[in-house]
Short mmCIF file of C-alpha atoms in Angstrom, two decimals:
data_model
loop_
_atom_site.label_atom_id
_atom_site.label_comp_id
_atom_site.label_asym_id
_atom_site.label_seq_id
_atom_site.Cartn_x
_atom_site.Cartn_y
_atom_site.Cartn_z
CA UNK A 1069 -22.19 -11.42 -36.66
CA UNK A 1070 -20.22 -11.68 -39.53
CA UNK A 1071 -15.98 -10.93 -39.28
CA UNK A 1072 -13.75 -8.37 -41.29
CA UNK A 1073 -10.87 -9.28 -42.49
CA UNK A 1074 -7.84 -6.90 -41.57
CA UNK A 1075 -8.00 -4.98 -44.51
CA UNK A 1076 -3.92 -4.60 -44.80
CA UNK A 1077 -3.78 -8.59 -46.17
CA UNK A 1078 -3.67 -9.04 -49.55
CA UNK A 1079 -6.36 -11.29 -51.22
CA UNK A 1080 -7.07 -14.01 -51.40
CA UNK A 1081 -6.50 -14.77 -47.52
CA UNK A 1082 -8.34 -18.39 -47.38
CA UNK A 1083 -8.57 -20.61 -44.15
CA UNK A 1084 -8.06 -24.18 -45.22
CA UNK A 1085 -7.67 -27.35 -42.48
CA UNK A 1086 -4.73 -28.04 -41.13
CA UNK A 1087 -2.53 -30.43 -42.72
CA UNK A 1088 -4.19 -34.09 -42.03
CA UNK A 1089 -7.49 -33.11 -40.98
CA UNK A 1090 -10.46 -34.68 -43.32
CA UNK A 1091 -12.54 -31.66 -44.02
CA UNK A 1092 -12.53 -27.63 -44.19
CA UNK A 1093 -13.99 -26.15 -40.98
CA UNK A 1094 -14.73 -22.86 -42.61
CA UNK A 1095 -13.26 -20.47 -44.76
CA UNK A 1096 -12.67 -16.88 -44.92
CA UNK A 1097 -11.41 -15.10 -47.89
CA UNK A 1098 -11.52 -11.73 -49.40
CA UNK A 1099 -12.84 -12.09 -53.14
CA UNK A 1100 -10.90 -9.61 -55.77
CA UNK A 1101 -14.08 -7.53 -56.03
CA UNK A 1102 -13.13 -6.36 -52.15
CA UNK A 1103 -15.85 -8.32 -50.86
CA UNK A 1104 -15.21 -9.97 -47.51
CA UNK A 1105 -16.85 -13.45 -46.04
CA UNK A 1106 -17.83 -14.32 -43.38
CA UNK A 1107 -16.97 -17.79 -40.83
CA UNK A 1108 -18.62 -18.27 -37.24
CA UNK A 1109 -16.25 -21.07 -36.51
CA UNK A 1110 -14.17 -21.10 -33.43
CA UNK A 1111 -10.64 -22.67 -34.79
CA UNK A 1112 -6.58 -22.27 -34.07
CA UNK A 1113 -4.86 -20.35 -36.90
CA UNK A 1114 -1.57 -21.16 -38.07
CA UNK A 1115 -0.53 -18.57 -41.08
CA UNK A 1116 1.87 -19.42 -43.87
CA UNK A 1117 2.33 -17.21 -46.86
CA UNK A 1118 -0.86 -15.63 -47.69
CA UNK A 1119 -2.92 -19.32 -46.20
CA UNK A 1120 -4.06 -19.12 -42.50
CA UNK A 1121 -4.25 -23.45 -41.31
CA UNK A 1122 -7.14 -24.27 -39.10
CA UNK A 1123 -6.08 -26.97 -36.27
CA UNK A 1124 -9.21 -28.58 -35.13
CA UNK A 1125 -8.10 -28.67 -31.47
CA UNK A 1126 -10.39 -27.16 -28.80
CA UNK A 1127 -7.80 -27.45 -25.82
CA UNK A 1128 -5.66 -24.99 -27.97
CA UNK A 1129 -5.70 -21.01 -27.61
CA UNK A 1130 -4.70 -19.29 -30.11
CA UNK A 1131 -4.60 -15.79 -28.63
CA UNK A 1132 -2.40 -17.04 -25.65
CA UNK A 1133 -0.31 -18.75 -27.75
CA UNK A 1134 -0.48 -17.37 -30.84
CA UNK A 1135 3.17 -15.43 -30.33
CA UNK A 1136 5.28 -18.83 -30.27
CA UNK A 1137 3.36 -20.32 -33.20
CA UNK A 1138 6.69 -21.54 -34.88
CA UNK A 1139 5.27 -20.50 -38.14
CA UNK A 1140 5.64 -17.19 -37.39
CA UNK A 1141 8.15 -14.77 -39.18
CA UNK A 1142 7.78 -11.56 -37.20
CA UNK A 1143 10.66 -9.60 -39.13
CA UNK A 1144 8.13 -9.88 -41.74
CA UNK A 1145 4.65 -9.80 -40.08
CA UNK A 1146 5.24 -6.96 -37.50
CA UNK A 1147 4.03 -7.13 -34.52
CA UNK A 1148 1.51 -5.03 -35.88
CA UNK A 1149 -0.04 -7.92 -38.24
CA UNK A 1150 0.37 -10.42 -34.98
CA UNK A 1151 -2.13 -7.84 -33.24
CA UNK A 1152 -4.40 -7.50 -36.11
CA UNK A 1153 -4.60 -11.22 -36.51
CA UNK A 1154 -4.71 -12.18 -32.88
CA UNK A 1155 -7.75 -9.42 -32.57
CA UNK A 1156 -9.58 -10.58 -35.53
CA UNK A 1157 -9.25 -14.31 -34.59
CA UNK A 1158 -10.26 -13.48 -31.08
CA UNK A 1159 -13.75 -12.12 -32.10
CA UNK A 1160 -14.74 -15.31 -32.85
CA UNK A 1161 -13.90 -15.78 -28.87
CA UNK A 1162 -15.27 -19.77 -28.02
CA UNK A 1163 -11.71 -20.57 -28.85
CA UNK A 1164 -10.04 -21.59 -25.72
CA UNK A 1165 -10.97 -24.24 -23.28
CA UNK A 1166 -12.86 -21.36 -21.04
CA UNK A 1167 -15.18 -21.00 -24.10
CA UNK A 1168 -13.61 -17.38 -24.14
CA UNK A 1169 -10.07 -15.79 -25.36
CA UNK A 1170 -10.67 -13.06 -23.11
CA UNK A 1171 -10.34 -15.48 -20.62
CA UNK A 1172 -7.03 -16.91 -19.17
CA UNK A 1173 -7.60 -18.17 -15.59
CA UNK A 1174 -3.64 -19.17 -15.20
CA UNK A 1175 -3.87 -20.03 -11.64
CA UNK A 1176 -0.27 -21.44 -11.72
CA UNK A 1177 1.27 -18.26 -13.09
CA UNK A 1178 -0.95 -16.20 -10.35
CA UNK A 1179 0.61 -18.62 -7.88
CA UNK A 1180 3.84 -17.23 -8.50
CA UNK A 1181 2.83 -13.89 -8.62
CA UNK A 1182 1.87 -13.98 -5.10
CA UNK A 1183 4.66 -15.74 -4.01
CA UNK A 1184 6.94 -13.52 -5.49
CA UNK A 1185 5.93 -10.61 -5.98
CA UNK A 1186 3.71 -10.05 -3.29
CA UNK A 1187 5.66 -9.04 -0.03
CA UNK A 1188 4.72 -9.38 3.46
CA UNK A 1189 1.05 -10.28 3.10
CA UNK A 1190 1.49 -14.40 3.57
CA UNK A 1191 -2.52 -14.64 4.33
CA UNK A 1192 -3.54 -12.28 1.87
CA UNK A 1193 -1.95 -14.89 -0.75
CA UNK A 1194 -3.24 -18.08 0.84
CA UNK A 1195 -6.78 -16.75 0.57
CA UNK A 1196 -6.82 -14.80 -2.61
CA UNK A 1197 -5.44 -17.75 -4.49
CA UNK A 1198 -7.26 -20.21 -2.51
CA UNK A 1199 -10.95 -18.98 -2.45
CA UNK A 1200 -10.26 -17.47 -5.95
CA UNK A 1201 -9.18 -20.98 -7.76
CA UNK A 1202 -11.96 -22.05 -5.64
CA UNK A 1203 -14.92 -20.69 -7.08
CA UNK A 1204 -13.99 -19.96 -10.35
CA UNK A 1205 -14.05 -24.44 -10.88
CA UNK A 1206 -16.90 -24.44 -9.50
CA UNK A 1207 -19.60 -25.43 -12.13
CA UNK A 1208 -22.69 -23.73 -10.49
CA UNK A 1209 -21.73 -21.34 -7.84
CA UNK A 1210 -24.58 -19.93 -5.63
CA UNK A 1211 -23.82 -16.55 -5.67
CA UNK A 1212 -20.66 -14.17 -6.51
CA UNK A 1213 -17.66 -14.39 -4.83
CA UNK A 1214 -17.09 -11.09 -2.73
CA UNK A 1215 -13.36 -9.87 -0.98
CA UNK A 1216 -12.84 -6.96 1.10
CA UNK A 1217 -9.14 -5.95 1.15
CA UNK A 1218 -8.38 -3.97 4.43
CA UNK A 1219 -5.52 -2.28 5.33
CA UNK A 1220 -2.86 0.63 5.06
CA UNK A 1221 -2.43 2.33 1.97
CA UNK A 1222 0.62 1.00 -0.13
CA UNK A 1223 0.35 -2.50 1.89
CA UNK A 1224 -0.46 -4.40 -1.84
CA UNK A 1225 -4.48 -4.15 -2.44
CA UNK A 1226 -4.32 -2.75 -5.16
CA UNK A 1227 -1.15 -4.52 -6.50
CA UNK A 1228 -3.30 -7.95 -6.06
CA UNK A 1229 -6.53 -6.95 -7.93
CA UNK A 1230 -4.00 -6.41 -10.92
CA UNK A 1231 -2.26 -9.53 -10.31
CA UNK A 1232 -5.92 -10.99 -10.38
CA UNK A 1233 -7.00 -8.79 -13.47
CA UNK A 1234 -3.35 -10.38 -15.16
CA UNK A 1235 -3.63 -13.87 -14.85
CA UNK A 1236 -7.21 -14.56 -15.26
CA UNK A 1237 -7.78 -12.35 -18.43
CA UNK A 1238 -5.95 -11.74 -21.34
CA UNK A 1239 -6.35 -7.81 -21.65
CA UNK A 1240 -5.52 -7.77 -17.54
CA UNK A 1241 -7.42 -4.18 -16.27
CA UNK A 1242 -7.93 -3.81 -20.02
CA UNK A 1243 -10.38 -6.44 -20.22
CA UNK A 1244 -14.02 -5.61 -20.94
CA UNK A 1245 -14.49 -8.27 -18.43
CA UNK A 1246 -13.53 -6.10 -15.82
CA UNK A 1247 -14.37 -2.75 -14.36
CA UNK A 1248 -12.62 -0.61 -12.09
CA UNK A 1249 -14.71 1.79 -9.82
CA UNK A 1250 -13.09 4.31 -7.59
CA UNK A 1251 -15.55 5.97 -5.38
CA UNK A 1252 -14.43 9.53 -5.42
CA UNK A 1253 -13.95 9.39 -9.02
CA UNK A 1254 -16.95 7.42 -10.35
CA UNK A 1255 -19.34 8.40 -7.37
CA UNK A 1256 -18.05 12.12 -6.63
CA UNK A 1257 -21.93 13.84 -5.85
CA UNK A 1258 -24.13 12.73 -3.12
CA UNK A 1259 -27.05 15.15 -5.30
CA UNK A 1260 -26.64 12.26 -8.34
CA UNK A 1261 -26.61 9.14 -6.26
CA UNK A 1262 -30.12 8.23 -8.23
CA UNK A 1263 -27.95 8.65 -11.03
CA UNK A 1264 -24.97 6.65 -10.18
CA UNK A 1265 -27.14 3.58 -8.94
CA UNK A 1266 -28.95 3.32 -12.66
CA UNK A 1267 -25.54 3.59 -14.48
CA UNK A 1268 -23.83 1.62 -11.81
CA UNK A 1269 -26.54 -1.32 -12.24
CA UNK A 1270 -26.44 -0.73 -16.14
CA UNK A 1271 -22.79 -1.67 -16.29
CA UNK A 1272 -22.89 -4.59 -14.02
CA UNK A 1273 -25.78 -6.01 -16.06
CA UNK A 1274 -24.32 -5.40 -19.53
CA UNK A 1275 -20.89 -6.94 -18.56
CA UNK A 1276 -22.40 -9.48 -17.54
CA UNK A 1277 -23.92 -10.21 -20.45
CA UNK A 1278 -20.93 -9.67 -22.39
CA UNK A 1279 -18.99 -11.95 -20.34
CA UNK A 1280 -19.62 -15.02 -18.65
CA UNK A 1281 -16.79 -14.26 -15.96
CA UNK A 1282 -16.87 -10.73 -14.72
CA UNK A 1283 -14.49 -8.67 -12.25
CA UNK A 1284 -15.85 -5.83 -10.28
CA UNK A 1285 -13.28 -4.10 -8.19
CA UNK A 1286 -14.40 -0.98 -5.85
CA UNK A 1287 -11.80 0.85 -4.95
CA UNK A 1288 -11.90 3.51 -1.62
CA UNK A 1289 -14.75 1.49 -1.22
CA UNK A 1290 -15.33 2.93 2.17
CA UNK A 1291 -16.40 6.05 0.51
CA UNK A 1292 -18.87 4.48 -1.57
CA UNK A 1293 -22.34 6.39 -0.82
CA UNK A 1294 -24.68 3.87 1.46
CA UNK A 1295 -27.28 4.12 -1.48
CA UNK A 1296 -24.44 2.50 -4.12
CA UNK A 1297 -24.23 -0.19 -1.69
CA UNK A 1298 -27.85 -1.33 -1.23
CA UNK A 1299 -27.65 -1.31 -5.07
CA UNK A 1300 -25.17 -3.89 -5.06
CA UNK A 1301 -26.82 -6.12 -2.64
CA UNK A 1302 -28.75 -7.94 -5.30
CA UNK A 1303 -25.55 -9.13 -7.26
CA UNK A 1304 -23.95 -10.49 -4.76
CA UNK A 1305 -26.93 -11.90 -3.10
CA UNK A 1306 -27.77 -16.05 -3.38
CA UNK A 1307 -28.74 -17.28 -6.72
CA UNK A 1308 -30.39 -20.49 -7.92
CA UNK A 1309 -29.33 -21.43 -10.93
CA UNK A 1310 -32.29 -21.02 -14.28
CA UNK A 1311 -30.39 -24.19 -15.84
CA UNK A 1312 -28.39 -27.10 -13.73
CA UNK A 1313 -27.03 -28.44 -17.57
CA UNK A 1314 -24.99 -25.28 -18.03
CA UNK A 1315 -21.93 -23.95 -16.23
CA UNK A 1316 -23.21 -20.53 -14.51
CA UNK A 1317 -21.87 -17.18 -15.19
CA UNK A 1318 -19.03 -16.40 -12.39
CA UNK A 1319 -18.35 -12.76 -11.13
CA UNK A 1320 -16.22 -11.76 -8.26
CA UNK A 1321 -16.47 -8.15 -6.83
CA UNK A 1322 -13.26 -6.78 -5.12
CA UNK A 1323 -13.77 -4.27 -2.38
CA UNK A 1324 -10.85 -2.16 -1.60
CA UNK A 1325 -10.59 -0.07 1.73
CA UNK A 1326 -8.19 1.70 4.26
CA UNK A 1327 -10.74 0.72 6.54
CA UNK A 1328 -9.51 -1.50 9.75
CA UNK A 1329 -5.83 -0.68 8.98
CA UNK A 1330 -5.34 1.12 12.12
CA UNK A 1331 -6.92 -1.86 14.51
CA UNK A 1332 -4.87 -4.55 12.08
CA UNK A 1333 -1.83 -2.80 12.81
CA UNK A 1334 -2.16 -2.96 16.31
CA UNK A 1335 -3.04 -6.25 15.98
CA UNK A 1336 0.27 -7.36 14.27
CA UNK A 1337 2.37 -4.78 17.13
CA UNK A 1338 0.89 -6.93 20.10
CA UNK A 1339 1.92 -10.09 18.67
CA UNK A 1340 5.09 -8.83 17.46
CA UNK A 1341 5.91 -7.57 21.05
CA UNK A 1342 4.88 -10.98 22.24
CA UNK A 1343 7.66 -12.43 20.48
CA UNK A 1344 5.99 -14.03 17.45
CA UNK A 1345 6.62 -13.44 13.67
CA UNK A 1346 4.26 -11.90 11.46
CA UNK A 1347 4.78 -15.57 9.18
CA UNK A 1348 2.94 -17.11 12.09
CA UNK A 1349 -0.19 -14.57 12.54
CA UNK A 1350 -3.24 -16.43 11.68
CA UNK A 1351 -6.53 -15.01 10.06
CA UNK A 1352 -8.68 -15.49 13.02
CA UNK A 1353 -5.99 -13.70 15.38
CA UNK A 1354 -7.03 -10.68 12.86
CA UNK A 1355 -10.56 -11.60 11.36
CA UNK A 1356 -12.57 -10.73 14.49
CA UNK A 1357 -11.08 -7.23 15.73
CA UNK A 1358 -11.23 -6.24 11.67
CA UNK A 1359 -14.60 -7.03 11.73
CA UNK A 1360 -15.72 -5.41 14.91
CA UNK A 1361 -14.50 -1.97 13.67
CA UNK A 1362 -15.87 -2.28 9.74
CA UNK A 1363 -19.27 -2.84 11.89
CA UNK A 1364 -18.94 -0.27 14.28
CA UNK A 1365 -17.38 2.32 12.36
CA UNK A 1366 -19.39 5.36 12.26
CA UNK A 1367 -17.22 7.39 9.61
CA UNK A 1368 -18.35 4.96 6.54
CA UNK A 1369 -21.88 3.57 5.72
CA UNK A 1370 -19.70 0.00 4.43
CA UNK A 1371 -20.24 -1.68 8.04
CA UNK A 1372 -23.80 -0.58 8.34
CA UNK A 1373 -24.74 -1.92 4.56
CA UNK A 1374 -26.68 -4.91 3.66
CA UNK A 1375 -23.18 -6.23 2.14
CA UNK A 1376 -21.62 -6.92 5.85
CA UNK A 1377 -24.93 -7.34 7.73
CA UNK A 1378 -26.08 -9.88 5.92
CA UNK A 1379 -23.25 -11.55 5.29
CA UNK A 1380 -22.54 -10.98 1.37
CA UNK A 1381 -19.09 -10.49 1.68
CA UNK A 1382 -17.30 -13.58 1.83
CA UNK A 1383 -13.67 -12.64 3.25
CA UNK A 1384 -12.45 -9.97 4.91
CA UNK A 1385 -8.63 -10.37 3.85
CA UNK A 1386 -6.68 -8.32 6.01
CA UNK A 1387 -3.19 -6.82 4.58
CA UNK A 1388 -0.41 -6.41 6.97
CA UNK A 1389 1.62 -3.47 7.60
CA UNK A 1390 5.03 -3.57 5.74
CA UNK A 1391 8.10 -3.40 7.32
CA UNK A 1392 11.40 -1.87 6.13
CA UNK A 1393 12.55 -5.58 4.25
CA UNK A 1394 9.18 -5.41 2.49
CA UNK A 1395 10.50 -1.92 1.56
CA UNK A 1396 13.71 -2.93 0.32
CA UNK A 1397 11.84 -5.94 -1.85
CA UNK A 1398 10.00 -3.11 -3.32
CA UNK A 1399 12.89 -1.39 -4.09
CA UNK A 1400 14.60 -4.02 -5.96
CA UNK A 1401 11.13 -4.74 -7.73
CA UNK A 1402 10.77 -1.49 -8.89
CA UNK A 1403 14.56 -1.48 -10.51
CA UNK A 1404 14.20 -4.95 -11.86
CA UNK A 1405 11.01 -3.99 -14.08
CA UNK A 1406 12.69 -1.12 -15.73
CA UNK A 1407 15.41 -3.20 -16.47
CA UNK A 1408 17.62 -0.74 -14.00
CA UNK A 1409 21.01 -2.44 -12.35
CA UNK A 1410 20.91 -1.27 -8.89
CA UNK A 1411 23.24 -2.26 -5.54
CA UNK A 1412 22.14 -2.88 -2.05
CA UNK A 1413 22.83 0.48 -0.78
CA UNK A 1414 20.50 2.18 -2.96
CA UNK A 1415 18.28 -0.26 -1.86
CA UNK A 1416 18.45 0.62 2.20
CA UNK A 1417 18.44 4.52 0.93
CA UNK A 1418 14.91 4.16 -0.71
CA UNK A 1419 14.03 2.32 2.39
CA UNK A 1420 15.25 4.69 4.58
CA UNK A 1421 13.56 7.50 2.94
CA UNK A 1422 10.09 6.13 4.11
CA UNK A 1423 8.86 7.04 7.14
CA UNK A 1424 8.54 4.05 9.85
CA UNK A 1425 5.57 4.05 12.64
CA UNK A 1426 4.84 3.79 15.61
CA UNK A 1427 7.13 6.85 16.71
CA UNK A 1428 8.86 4.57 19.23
CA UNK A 1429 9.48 0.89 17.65
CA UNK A 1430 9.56 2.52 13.59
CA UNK A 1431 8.30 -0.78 12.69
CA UNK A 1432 6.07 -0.58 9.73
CA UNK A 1433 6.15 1.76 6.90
CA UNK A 1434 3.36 4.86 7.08
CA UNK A 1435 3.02 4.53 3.12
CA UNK A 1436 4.11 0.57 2.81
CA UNK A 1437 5.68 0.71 -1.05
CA UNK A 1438 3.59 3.34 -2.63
CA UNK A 1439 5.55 6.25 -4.62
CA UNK A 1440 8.45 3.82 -4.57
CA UNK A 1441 8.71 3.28 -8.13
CA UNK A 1442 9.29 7.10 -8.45
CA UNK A 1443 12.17 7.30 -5.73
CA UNK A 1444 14.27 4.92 -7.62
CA UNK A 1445 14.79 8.11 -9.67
CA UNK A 1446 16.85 9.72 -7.15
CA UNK A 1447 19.35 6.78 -7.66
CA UNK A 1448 20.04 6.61 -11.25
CA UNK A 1449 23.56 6.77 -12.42
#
């Protein structure tokens, strides 16, 4: 597949080596006549003038990095040009050491996300970044790696798929790596499940092939129709790699659920009461009463599917209840990415206006930080 040049440069545009290098790795141009070339080569573009310099460096990517490139004279480019160029470049996409642009995997900046701006859920971040970094080095993993986030709404599972979707692609949710399913808006009518299943399938298979690290995330997947569910059984099921030379393609599926909040929160009371801290609840004083009432739950089909019974999902990550400092970090979050000033009584105000459960210890928020970011209004000078 050949590549267009933006056609907003002026001609000729030619891609030469890099300073030093002994030959020309390709070259790119648009003739006078309007006529554009074409170059399948996968290089690092360094523009100067009306010349675009081709580093021969494969542990370079351009489309991360592309914006510091000291050669660059934005006043003059635009931003707009620094799109164009980074989007054009990027179609050629083996450019980075992933063998994709799309593809980021910056494990040390989701590290920090999760430390920092993830509140309250210490084993939520232990496992997401663990069994996440885990499996995506893995050269030939046996099957996809499948999460279940459980827990309250507003407690962060959400807020961690994106963190996911951030550092490990460039795009973020954006990425045609990923897709987002939401089960009352994708899946709305039982009457079309036959439907649902073919398209559902369809787009698994042809991101897949488009990608050779996908991201699936199901959100409300407790709602997902039982017949959706079977459907997914065969992608997450074991596979034996067609070709032990290669690196396999890697998908993870995200399952998102309210399912299990109510017995986790119960969970976290009783040890609270027992005088521990929530820092020192461990997944397997959580892991087997979660598990017990995804199984036996008769409201959803997710216990009863072939994803749980036989054993496709890999974690259950349970996501604590958030108390009223989680709030307040919220609170401060929400100012500080708006670039708002705010003080410390604004701060316990938003927190206060949340409402705190059970009736008699008003320990953990009902709604954990959701519709926080549009209470800050209420505050602004």
């Amino acid at each position: 597949q050949g590549h267009r040049l933006p056609p907003r440069w002026g001609c000729p545009l030619q891609l030469i080596p890099w300073p030093g290098t002994s030959q020309a790795h390709g070259r790119a141009g648009r003739s006078s006549s309007g006529r554009r070339t074409k170059d399948k080569k996968n290089l690092s573009a360094w523009l100067q003038g009306d010349r675009v310099y081709l580093p021969h460096d494969p542990g370079l990517c351009p489309c991360l990095t592309a914006p510091s490139f000291p050669g660059w004279s934005l006043p003059l480019l635009g931003q707009q040009y620094l799109d164009i160029l980074t989007s054009w470049y990027c179609s050629f996409q083996a450019c980075c050491n992933s063998g994709d642009c799309r593809i980021s995997n910056n494990f040390t900046g989701l590290e920090s996300d999760l430390s920092v701006r993830l509140h309250g859920q210490h084993l939520a971040r232990e496992l997401v970044l663990t069994t996440v970094k885990g499996y995506l080095e893995l050269p030939q993993p046996g099957k996809a790696l499948a999460l279940s986030f459980h827990g309250w709404s507003g407690t962060g599972k959400n807020f961690v798929a994106r963190l996911l979707a951030e550092n490990l692609y460039r795009d973020g949710l954006r990425s045609d790596c990923i897709k987002t399913f939401i089960a009352t808006l994708h899946f709305p009518h039982p009457k079309y499940m036959d439907l649902y299943k073919e398209k559902l399938t369809s787009e698994i298979k042809e991101t897949q092939e488009r990608c050779h690290q996908t991201l699936f995330i199901f959100d409300e997947a407790e709602k997902l129709h039982p017949g959706l569910l079977e459907a997914l059984g065969p992608h997450l099921a074991h596979q034996t790699p067609k070709n032990h030379r290669v690196e396999s393609p890697k998908t993870v599926f995200l399952f998102l659920s309210n399912l299990g909040g109510n017995t986790i929160n119960a969970a976290v009371l009783n040890l609270l009461q027992a005088g521990g801290t929530r820092e020192e609840i461990k997944l397997d004083q959580l892991a087997p009463q979660l598990q017990a009432e995804i199984a036996e739950s008769t409201d959803t089909g997710f216990g009863h599917s072939c994803l749980v019974k036989e054993n496709l999902i890999d974690f259950f990550i349970p996501f604590l209840p958030l108390e009223y400092r989680h709030v307040r970090l919220c609170a401060r979050d929400a100012f500080l990415s708006q670039g708002l000033p705010y003080t410390e009584a604004a701060l316990d105000q938003i927190a206060k206006m949340m409402v705190y459960l059970p009736k008699e210890e008003q320990l953990f928020s009902s709604q954990g930080c959701k519709s926080i970011s549009q209470r800050i209004s209420y505050f602004l000078p």
